[in-house]
Structure formats: C-alpha cells, structure tokens
Coordinates of C-alpha atoms and ligand atoms in Angstrom, one line a residue:
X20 CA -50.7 19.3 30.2
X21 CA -50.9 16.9 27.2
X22 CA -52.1 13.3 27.5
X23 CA -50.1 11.0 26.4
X24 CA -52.6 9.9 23.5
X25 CA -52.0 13.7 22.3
X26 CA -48.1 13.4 22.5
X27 CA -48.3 10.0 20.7
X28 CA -50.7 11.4 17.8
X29 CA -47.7 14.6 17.0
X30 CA -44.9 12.5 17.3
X31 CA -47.2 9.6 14.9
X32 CA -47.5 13.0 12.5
X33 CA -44.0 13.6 13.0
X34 CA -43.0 10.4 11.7
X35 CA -44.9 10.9 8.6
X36 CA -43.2 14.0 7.7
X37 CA -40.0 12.1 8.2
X38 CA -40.7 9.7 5.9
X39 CA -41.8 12.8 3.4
X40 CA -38.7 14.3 3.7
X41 CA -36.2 12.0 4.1
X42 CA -38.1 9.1 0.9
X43 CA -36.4 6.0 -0.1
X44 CA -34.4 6.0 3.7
X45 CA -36.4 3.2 4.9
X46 CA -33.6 2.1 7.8
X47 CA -33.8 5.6 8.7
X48 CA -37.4 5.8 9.1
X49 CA -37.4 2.2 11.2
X50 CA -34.8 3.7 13.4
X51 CA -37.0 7.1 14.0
X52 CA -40.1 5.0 14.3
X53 CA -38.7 2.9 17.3
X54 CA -37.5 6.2 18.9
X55 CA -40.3 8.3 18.6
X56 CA -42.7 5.7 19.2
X57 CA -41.3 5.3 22.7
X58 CA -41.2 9.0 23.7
X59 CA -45.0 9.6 24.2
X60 CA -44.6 9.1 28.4
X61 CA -42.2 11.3 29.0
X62 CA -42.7 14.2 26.4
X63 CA -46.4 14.0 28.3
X64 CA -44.5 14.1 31.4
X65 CA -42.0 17.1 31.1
X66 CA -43.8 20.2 28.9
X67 CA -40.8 21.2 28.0
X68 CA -40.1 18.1 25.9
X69 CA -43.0 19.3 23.7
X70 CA -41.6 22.7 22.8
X71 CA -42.2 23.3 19.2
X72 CA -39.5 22.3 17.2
X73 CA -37.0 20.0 19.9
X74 CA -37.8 16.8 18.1
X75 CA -38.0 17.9 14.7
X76 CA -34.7 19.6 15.2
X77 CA -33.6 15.8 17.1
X78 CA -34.3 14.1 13.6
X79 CA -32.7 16.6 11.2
X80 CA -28.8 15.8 11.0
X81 CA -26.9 19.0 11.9
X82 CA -24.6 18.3 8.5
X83 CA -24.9 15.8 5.9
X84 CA -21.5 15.2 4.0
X85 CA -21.4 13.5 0.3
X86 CA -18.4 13.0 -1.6
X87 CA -16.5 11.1 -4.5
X88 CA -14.0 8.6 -3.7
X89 CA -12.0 7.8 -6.6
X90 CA -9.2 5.4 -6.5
X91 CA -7.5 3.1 -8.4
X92 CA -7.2 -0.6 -8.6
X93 CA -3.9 -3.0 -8.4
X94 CA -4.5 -3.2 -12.5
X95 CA -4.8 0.6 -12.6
X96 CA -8.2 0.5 -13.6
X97 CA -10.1 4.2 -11.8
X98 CA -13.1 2.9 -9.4
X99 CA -15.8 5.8 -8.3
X100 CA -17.5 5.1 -4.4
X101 CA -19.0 7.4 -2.8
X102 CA -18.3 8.4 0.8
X103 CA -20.2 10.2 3.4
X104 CA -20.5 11.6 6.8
X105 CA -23.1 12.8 8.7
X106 CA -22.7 14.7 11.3
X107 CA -26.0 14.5 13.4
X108 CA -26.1 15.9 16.8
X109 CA -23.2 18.1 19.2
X110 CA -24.9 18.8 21.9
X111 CA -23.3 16.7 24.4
X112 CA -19.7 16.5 22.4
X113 CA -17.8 16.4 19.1
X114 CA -19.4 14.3 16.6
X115 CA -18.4 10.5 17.5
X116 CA -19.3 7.2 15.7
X117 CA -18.1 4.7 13.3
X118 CA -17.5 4.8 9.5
X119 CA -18.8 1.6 7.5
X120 CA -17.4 -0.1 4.3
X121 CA -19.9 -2.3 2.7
X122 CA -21.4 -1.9 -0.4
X123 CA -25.0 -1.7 0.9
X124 CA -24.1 1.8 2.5
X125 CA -26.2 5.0 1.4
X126 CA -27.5 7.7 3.0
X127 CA -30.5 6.3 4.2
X128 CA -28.2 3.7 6.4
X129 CA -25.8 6.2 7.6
X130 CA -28.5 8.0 9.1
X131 CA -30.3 5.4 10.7
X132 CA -26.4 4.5 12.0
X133 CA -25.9 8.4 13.1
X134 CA -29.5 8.8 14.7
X135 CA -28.7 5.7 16.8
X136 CA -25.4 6.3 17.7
X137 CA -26.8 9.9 19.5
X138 CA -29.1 8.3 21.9
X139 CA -26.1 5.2 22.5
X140 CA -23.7 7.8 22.9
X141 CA -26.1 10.0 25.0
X142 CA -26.1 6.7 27.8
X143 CA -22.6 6.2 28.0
X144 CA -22.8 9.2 30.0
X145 CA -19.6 10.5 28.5
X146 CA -18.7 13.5 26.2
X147 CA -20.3 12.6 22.9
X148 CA -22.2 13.5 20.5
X149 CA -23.4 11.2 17.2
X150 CA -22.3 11.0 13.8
X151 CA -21.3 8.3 11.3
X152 CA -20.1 8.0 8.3
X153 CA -18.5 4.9 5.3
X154 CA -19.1 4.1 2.2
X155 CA -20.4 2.0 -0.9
X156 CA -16.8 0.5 -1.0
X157 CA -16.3 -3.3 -0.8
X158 CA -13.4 -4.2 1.0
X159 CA -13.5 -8.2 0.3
X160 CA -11.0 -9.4 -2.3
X161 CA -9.1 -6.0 -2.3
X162 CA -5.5 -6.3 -1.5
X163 CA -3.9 -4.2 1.3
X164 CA -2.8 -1.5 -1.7
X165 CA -6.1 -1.2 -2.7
X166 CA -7.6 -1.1 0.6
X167 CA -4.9 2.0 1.5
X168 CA -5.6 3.5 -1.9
X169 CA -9.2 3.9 -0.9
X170 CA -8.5 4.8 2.7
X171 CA -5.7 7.8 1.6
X172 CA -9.0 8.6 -1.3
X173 CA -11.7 9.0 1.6
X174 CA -9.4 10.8 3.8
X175 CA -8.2 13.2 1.3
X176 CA -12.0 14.9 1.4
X177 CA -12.8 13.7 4.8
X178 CA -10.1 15.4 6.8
X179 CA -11.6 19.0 6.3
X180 CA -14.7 17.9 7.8
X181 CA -13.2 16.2 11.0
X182 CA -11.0 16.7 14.5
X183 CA -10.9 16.1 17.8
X184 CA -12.6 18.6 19.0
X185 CA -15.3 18.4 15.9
X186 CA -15.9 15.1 14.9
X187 CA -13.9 11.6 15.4
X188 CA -14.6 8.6 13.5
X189 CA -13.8 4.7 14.4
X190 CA -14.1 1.6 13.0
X191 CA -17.7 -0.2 12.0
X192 CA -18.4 -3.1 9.0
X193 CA -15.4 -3.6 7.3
X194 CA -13.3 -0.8 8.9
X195 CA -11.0 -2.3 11.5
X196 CA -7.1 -1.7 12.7
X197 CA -5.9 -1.5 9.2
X198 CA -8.3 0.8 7.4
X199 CA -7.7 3.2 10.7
X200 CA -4.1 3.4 10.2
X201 CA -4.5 3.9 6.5
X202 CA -6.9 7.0 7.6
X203 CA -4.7 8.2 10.7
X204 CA -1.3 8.2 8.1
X205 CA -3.1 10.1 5.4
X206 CA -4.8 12.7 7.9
X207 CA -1.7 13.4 9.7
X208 CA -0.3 14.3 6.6
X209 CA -2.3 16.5 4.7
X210 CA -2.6 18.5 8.3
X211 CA 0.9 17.8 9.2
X212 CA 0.0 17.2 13.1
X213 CA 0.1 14.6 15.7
X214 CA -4.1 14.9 16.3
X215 CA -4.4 11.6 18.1
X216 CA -7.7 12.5 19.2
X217 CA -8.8 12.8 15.4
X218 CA -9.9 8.9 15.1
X219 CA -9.9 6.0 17.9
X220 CA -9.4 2.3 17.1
X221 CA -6.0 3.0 16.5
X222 CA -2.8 0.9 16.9
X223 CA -1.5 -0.1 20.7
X224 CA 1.7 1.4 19.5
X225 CA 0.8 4.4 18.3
X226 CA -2.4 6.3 20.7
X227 CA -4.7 3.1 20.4
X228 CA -6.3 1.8 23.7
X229 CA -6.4 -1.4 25.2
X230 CA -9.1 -3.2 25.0
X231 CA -11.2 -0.7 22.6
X232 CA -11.0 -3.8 20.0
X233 CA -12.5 -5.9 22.5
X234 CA -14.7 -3.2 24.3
X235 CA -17.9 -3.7 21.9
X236 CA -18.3 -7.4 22.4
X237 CA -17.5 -7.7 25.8
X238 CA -19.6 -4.9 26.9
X239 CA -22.5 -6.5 24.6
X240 CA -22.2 -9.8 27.0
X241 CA -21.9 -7.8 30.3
X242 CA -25.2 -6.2 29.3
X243 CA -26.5 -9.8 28.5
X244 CA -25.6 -10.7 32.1
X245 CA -26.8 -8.1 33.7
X246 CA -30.3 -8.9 32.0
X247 CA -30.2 -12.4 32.9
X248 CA -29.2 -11.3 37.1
X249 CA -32.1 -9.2 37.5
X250 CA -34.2 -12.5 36.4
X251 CA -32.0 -14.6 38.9
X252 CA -29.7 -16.4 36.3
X253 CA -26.0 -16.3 35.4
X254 CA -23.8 -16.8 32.1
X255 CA -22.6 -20.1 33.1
X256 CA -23.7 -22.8 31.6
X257 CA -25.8 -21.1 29.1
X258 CA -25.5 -22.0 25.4
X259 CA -25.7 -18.9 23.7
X260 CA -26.0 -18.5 19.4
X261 CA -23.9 -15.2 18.0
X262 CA -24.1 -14.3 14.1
X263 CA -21.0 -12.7 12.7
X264 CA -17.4 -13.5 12.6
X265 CA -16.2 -10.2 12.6
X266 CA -14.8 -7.7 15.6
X267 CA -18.1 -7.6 17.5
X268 CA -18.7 -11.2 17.1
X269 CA -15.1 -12.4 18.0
X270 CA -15.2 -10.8 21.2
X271 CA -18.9 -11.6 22.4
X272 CA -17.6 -15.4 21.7
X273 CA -14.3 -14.4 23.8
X274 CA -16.1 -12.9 27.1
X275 CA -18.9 -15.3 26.8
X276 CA -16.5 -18.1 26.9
X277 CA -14.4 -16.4 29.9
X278 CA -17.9 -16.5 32.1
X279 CA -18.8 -20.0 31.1
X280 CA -21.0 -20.0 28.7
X281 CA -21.0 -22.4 25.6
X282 CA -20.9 -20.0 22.0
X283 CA -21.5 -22.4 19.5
X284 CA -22.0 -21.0 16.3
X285 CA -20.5 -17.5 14.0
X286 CA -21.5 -17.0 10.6
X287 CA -20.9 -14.3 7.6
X288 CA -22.6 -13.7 4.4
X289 CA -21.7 -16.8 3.0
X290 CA -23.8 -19.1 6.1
X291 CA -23.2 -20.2 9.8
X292 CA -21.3 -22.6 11.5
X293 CA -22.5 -24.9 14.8
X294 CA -19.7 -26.0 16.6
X295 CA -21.1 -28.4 19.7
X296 CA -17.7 -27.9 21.2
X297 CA -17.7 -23.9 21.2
X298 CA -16.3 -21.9 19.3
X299 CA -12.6 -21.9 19.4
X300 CA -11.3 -18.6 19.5
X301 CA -7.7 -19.2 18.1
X302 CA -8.8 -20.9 14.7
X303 CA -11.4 -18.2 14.1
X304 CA -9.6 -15.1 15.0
X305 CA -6.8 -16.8 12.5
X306 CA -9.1 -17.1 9.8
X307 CA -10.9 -13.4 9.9
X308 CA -8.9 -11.9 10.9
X309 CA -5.5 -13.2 9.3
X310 CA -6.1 -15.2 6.3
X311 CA -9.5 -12.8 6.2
X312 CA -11.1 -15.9 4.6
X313 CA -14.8 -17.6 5.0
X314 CA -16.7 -18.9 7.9
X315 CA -17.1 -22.4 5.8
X316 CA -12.7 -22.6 5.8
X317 CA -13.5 -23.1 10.3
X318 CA -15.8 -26.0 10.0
X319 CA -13.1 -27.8 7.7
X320 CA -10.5 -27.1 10.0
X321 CA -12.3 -27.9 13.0
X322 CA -13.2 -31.7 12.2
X323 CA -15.9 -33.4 14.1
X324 CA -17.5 -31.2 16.3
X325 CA -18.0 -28.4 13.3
X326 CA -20.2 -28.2 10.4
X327 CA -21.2 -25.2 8.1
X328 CA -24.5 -24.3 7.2
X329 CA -24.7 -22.3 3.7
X330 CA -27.0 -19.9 3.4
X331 CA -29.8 -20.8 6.4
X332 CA -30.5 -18.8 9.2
X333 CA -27.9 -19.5 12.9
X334 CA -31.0 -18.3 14.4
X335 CA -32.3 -22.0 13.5
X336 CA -29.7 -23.3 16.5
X337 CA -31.1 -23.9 19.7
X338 CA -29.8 -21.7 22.4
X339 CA -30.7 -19.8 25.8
X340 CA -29.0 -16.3 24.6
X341 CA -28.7 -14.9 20.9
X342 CA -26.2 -12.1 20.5
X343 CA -26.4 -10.7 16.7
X344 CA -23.3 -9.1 15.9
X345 CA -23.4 -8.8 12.0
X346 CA -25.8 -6.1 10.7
X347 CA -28.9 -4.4 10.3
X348 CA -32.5 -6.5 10.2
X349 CA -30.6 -10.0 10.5
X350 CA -33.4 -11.1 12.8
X351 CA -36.3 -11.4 11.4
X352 CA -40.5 -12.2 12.9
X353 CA -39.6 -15.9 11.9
X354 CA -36.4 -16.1 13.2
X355 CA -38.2 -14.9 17.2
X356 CA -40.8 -17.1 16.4
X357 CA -37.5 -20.1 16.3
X358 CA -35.7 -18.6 19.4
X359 CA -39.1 -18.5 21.3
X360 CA -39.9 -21.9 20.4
X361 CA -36.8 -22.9 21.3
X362 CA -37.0 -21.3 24.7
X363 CA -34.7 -18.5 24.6
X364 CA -34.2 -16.6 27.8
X365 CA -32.2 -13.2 26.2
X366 CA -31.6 -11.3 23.0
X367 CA -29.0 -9.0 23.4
X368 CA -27.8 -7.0 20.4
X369 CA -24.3 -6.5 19.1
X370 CA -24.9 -5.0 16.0
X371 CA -27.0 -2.0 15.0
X372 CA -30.7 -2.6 14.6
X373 CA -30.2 -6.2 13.5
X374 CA -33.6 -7.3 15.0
X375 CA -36.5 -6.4 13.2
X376 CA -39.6 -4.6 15.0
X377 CA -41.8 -7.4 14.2
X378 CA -39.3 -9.5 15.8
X379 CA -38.5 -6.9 19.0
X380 CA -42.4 -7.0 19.8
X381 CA -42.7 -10.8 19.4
X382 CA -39.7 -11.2 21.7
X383 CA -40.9 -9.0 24.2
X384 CA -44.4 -10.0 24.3
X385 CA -43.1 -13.6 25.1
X386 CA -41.1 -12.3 28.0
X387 CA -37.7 -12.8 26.6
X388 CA -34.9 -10.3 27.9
X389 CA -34.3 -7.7 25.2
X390 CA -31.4 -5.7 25.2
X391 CA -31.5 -3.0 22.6
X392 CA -28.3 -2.2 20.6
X393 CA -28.1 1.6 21.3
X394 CA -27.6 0.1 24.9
X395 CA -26.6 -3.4 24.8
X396 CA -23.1 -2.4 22.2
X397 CA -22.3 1.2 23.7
X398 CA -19.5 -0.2 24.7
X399 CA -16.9 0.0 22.0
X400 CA -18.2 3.7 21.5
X401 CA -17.7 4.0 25.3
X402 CA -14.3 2.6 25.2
X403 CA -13.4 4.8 21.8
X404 CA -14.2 8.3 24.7
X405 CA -11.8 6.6 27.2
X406 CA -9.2 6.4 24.0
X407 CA -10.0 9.9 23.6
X408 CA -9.5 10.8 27.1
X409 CA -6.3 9.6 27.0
X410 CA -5.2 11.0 24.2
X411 CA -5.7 14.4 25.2
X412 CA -4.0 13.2 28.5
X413 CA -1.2 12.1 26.5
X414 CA -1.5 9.0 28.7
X415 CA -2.2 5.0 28.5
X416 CA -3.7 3.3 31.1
X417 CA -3.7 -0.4 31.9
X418 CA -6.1 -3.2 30.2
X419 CA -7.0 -3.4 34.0
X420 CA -8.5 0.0 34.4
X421 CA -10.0 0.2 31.2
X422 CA -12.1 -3.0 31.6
X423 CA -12.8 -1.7 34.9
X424 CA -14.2 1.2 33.5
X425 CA -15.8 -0.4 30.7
X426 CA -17.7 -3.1 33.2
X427 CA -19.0 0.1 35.2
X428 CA -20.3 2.0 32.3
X429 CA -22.3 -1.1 31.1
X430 CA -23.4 -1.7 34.7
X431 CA -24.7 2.1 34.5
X432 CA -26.2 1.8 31.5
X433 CA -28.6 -1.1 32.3
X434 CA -29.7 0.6 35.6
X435 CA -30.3 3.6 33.9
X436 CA -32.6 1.6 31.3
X437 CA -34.3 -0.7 33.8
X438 CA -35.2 2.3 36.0
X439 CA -35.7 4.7 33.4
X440 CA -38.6 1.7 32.3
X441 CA -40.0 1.7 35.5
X442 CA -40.2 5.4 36.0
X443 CA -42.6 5.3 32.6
X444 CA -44.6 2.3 33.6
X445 CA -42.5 -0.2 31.4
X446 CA -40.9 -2.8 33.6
X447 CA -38.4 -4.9 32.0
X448 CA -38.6 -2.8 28.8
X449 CA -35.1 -2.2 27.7
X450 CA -36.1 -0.4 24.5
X451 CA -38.1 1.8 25.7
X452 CA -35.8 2.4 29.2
X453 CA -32.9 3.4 26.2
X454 CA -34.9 5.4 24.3
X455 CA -36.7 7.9 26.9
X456 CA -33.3 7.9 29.1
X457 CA -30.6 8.6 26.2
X458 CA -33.8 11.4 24.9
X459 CA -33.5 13.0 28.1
X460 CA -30.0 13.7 28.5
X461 CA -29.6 15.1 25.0
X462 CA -32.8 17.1 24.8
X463 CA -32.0 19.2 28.1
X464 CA -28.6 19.7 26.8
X465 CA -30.1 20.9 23.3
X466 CA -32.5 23.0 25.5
X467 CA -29.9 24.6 27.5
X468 CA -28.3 25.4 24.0
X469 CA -30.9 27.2 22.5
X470 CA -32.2 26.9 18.8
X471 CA -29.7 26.3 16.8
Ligands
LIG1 P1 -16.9 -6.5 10.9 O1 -16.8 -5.9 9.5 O2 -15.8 -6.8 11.7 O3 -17.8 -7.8 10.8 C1 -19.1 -7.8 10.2 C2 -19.6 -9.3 10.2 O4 -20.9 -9.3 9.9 C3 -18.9 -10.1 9.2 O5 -18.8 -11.4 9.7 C4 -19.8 -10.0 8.0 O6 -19.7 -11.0 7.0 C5 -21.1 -9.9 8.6 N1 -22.0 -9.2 7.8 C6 -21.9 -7.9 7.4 N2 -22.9 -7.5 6.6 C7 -23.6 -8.6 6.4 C8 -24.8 -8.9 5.6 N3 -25.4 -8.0 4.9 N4 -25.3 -10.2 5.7 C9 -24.6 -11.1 6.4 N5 -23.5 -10.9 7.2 C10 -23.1 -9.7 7.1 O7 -17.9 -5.5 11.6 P2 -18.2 -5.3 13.2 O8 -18.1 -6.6 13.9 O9 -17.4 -4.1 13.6 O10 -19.8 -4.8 13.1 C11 -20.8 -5.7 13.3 C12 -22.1 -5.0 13.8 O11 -21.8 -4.4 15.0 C13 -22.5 -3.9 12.9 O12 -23.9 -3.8 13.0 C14 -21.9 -2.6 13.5 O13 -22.6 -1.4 13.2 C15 -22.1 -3.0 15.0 N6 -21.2 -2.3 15.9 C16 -19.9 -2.3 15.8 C17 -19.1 -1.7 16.7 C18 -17.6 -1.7 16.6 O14 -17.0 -1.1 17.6 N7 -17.0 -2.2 15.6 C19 -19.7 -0.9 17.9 C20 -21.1 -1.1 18.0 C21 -21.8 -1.8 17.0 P3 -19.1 -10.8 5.6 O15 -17.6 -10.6 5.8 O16 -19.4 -12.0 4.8 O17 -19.7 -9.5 5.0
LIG2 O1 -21.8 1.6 16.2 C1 -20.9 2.0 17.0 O2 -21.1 2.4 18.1 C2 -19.5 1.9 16.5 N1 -19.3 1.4 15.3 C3 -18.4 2.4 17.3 C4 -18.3 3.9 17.2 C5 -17.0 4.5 17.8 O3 -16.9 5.7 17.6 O4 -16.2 3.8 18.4

C-alpha cells in the first residue's frame, strides 16, 4: 500500500514530464496540474489506480489532429487558419466536446479544453468520451459568407476524422447555431448522408434539441443553487455578477432571473456593463446575438439604470454569486481578493478554467462555495448526449423533459462531488469531489479496456 505522500511525489514527477513533453502548453499544464494534484487520496486508496502507465496514458491525447484551413475573404483575398482536433479519450464513448473560434486558439488550449471535457463528460454519467477541437479563426467583423466559407474550409478536412459513432463536435467561443449549420450542410455533403448524430447544437428544425442552447447556463445556475442549499440559502434575492455576453452568459442571466435573483452586469472583450435594474434579457440577446454588436451599444440603450465600464474588471461589482461565463483565466488572485472582500457567498464557473489557481485556493480558503467548471457547466455537454440520444431515436422530446432531465443530471452531479469530497476527507471541496469522481469512472473503464 502507498501513502498518499508517495502517490502525491509520482504524480508531482508526472507533472514535470508533462510539462517536458508537452513545452510552451501552459493551459494545458494548469489543467493537468489541478487534476493530478487532487488524485493523491484515492490513487493511495485503490492500488489499482497506481498501475504503471494508467495516468500517463490519462494525459496523452489518443489523436491529435492539425490542419490548414484556407479560405477566402468577401474581397477574394486567400486567408490561412489553422484548425485542429484532438481526440483525447474513448473509453466511456465517442469523442464529444466543443470546437472554438478565437484567435487565441492553439494546441496547448485545445488540450487543456479536451483534458477537461473527459473528466466533465465522465460526471454527466452519460455515454461520452472527450475531445475538442477550433481554431485560430476570428469570427468578429466577418460576414455570414465569410463565416460559411471558413466553416465549408474546416469541414472539408474535418469530416474524415469525425461521426457519430467516433467523434461529435458542438458549439464553444465563437461557434454557435450558425457556424453548426454551415458545418452540418458541408458534412452532409461531402458524405452524402443524413448523420444527425455527427454534430449537436443544431437547428430546432432540423435534429437540434430543445433547450441544448440554454442547457449550459442553466445548468451552471442550478449547480450554483445546489451549492448555496447545502449551506441553507436560496437564489432569491441574491445579486449575482456574470462576465460574458455570449451563449453561456445569456442563459445564466436568464435562469438566474427565473429564480429571483438580481444579474446585474455582462461584459465582452471590450469592458462590462452594471445594470442596477438587472439585466434585461430582450435588449441583450438583440444585441449578441442579432445585431452581434458590443456590450457598450446595451448601456446606451438601456438609459439610467446602465453604464459601461471599458476595459476594468466586472469582478470589481459587488455581488453574493459570480458566474464567469467568458473564457479561460478571467479571474484572477486580485479579482478573489475583491469578491471576498466584498463578501461573496459562491463562485460557480461557466466557462472553462476561467478562475485562476491562485484565485481557486484564495476562494476556498475563505470559505466561499466553489463550483468547478468540469462540474458546474456539464450541462450543455449533458444536454448535447440527450440531442444525441435522440437522434439515434429519430425522436424529439419536449422542452419539459429535457429540462427535467437536465435539472436531474446537475442534481447528480453535485452529490456525486460533495460525497465524492467527503469520501477523501475534503468536505465542501467541489474541485477536488470533480476531479477524483470524474477519475474514477473513466480509469476503471480504461482498465476494463486494457492498454491500449
Ligand atoms: P460565446 O462565443 O457565445 O461567448 C463568449 C463570450 O466571452 C463573449 O462575450 C466574448 O466576448 C467573451 N470572451 C471570449 N474570449 C474573451 C477574452 N479573451 N477576453 C474577454 N472576453 C472574452 O462562447 P460561449 O458562451 O459558448 O463560451 C463561454 C465559455 O463557456 C467558454 O469558456 C466555453 O469554453 C465555456 N463553455 C461553453 C459551453 C457551450 O455549450 N457553449 C459549454 C461549457 C462551457 P468577445 O465577443 O468580445 O470576444
Ligand atoms: O465546454 C463544453 O462542454 C462545450 N463547449 C460543449 C461541448 C458539447 O459537446 O456540447
């Protein structure tokens, strides 16, 4: 038997070598870090966790996919982007996960998107394994022919790699409805088939499910709620602070409003906005995601009760809850140090990784409730398997059942991580409940599966 001072001194080697192998990833090697650094208890625990070779195979992406995208411009003028997809772990399903647009995409991020999305995907409890894949493409400013230009590019070297039974992307950053109906029209034909299964996000008319565009944010607020019961609070009345204006912001403003608490503030690259009046809905979801124009065009619209911030940090805004739905490291040590000071009760993450470990420790050691991203926003990956599901089951349920099932998956996955942290001596610790709970289910399926 292995202490768990042994375990934690291979896994601390282990991380080195990652960083070895894998230089200039540094997103990757943050999102391995916070993984293995939680594993020590229960790879001590269970001997069979510590089999030579299970992690370092957990940390190696089964396929790693790089390609040119060439496409051209409304003025005919050839662009070259790069695409990828990486297709990190099958053991509990076909490759699933997003595909990002943003022109901070490389490797490194795709695979700290990809190693995420197989421990997220691993609580759902559902069929799936992780992948993810995007691209150095900038979507703002392009017109809708440029932006299906690109889309028929990617999908033109993408599709081989890809299926329903293989590997099905979805939306992330800048890939929403339209990009996936570019991708869907060109796969469908170069392959000439009806694969509905192939990608989820897709159109209500045409195999999309209800309330997948909703699924991420809402089931980022139910986790928030279920935090805040097991301390004895609700959602109502609670002022809460979300960054982003994009899908996974839109909705966390929309469910958080349905339970009664006040969002006041969304934000993009460009600043923040504070509106003392909540957010309302209507205007912003008219100006992302119609006009697709800036977070400063609400607070003009909005009159009194609005004003933009430029530049500045929303995590300046006194509030009980903080949702960040934008991106990666968005929260930073002196952003906790704000929200603690200003006596918030919950951080609950939308986006991928946006809070940094600096940040995550300060939080936690001031006994705020964390809820960590690979649990917190399974929920639009959750929703994407139902889509799948019914697909295959050439079917379409209600909005109805597929909240209903949505609710219960995120009610699932915050018992699993409260008890999973209480099983390894770690009460209230969401990351680490994540972590050693979504580590189990995929490492005895890899187990079962042999070395390969
Ligand atoms: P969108 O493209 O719809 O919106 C992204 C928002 O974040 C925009 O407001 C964007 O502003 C802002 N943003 C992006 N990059 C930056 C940056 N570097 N600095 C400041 N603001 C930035 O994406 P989503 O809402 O889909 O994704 C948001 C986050 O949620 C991501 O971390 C994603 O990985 C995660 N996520 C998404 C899921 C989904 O189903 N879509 C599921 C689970 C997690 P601007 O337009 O100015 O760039
Ligand atoms: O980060 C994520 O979980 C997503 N972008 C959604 C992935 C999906 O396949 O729906």
């Amino acid at each position: 038997m292995t202490t768990r001072s042994e375990t934690q001194s291979t896994l601390t080697h282990l991380l080195t070598e990652i960083e070895h192998r894998n230089p200039a990833q540094p997103e990757f090697h943050q999102a391995a870090h916070e993984v293995l650094e939680t594993l020590a208890p229960v790879v001590a625990a269970r001997p069979e966790y510590a089999e030579p070779g299970l992690i370092e195979r957990l940390v190696e992406p089964e396929r790693q996919v790089i390609f040119r995208v060439p496409w051209q411009d409304d003025q005919g003028r050839v662009h070259v982007n790069r695409g990828f997809r990486v297709e990190f772990n099958s053991a509990l399903g076909p490759y699933k996960g997003g595909l990002r647009f943003h022109p901070s995409v490389n490797l490194g991020v795709i695979k700290f998107l990809g190693f995420e999305q197989i421990f997220k995907n691993a609580l759902t409890g559902l069929g799936i394994g992780g992948g993810k894949g995007g691209s150095d493409f900038d979507p703002h400013g392009r017109s809708d022919a440029e932006v299906m230009r690109f889309c028929q590019s990617f999908m033109t070297e993408l599709y081989r790699h890809i299926g329903e039974h293989t590997d099905v992307p979805a939306g992330d950053i800048g890939v929403g409805g339209r990009e996936i109906g570019y991708l869907f029209g060109q796969y469908r034909r170069i392959t000439n088939r009806w694969e509905a299964g192939v990608l989820t996000g897709k159109g209500q008319g045409w195999g999309g499910s209800l309330i997948r565009p909703e699924a991420t944010g809402y089931g980022n607020v139910l986790f928030a709620a279920a935090m805040l019961r097991e301390r004895g609070e609700d959602l109502e009345g609670q002022t809460a602070v979300v960054s982003g204006s994009g899908n996974v912001a839109i909705y966390t403003i929309e469910k958080l409003t349905a339970l009664g608490a006040n969002a006041i503030t969304c934000s993009d690259s460009s600043g923040y906005v504070v509106d003392e009046k909540g957010i309302d809905l209507d205007l912003l979801k008219q100006i992302k995601e119609v006009e697709r124009g800036r977070v400063d065009a609400y607070a003009e619209r909005r009159g009194a009760s609005a004003h933009f911030v430029a530049g500045g940090s929303v995590w300046d805004v006194p509030a009980d809850l903080a949702l960040p739905s934008a991106t990666q490291n968005e929260l930073t040590e002196a952003d906790a140090e704000t929200l603690i000071r200003n006596g918030v009760k919950a951080v609950s993450e939308g986006a991928n990784m946006p809070t940094t470990p600096e940040a995550v420790h300060l939080l936690q050691k001031a006994g705020v409730a964390f809820g960590p991203g690979k649990a917190a926003n399974a929920g639009g990956v959750a929703v994407s398997a139902l889509e799948m599901a019914q697909n295959h089951a050439r079917t379409a349920w209600t909005a109805q059942r597929v909240e209903e099932e949505l609710a219960a998956i995120m009610t699932n996955i915050h018992t699993t991580c409260h008890e999973t942290a209480e099983r390894y001596d770690a009460p209230g610790d969401y990351v680490t409940g994540a972590n050693i709970a979504g580590f189990e289910r995929v490492a005895d399926a890899m187990l079962a599966q042999g070395v390969i």
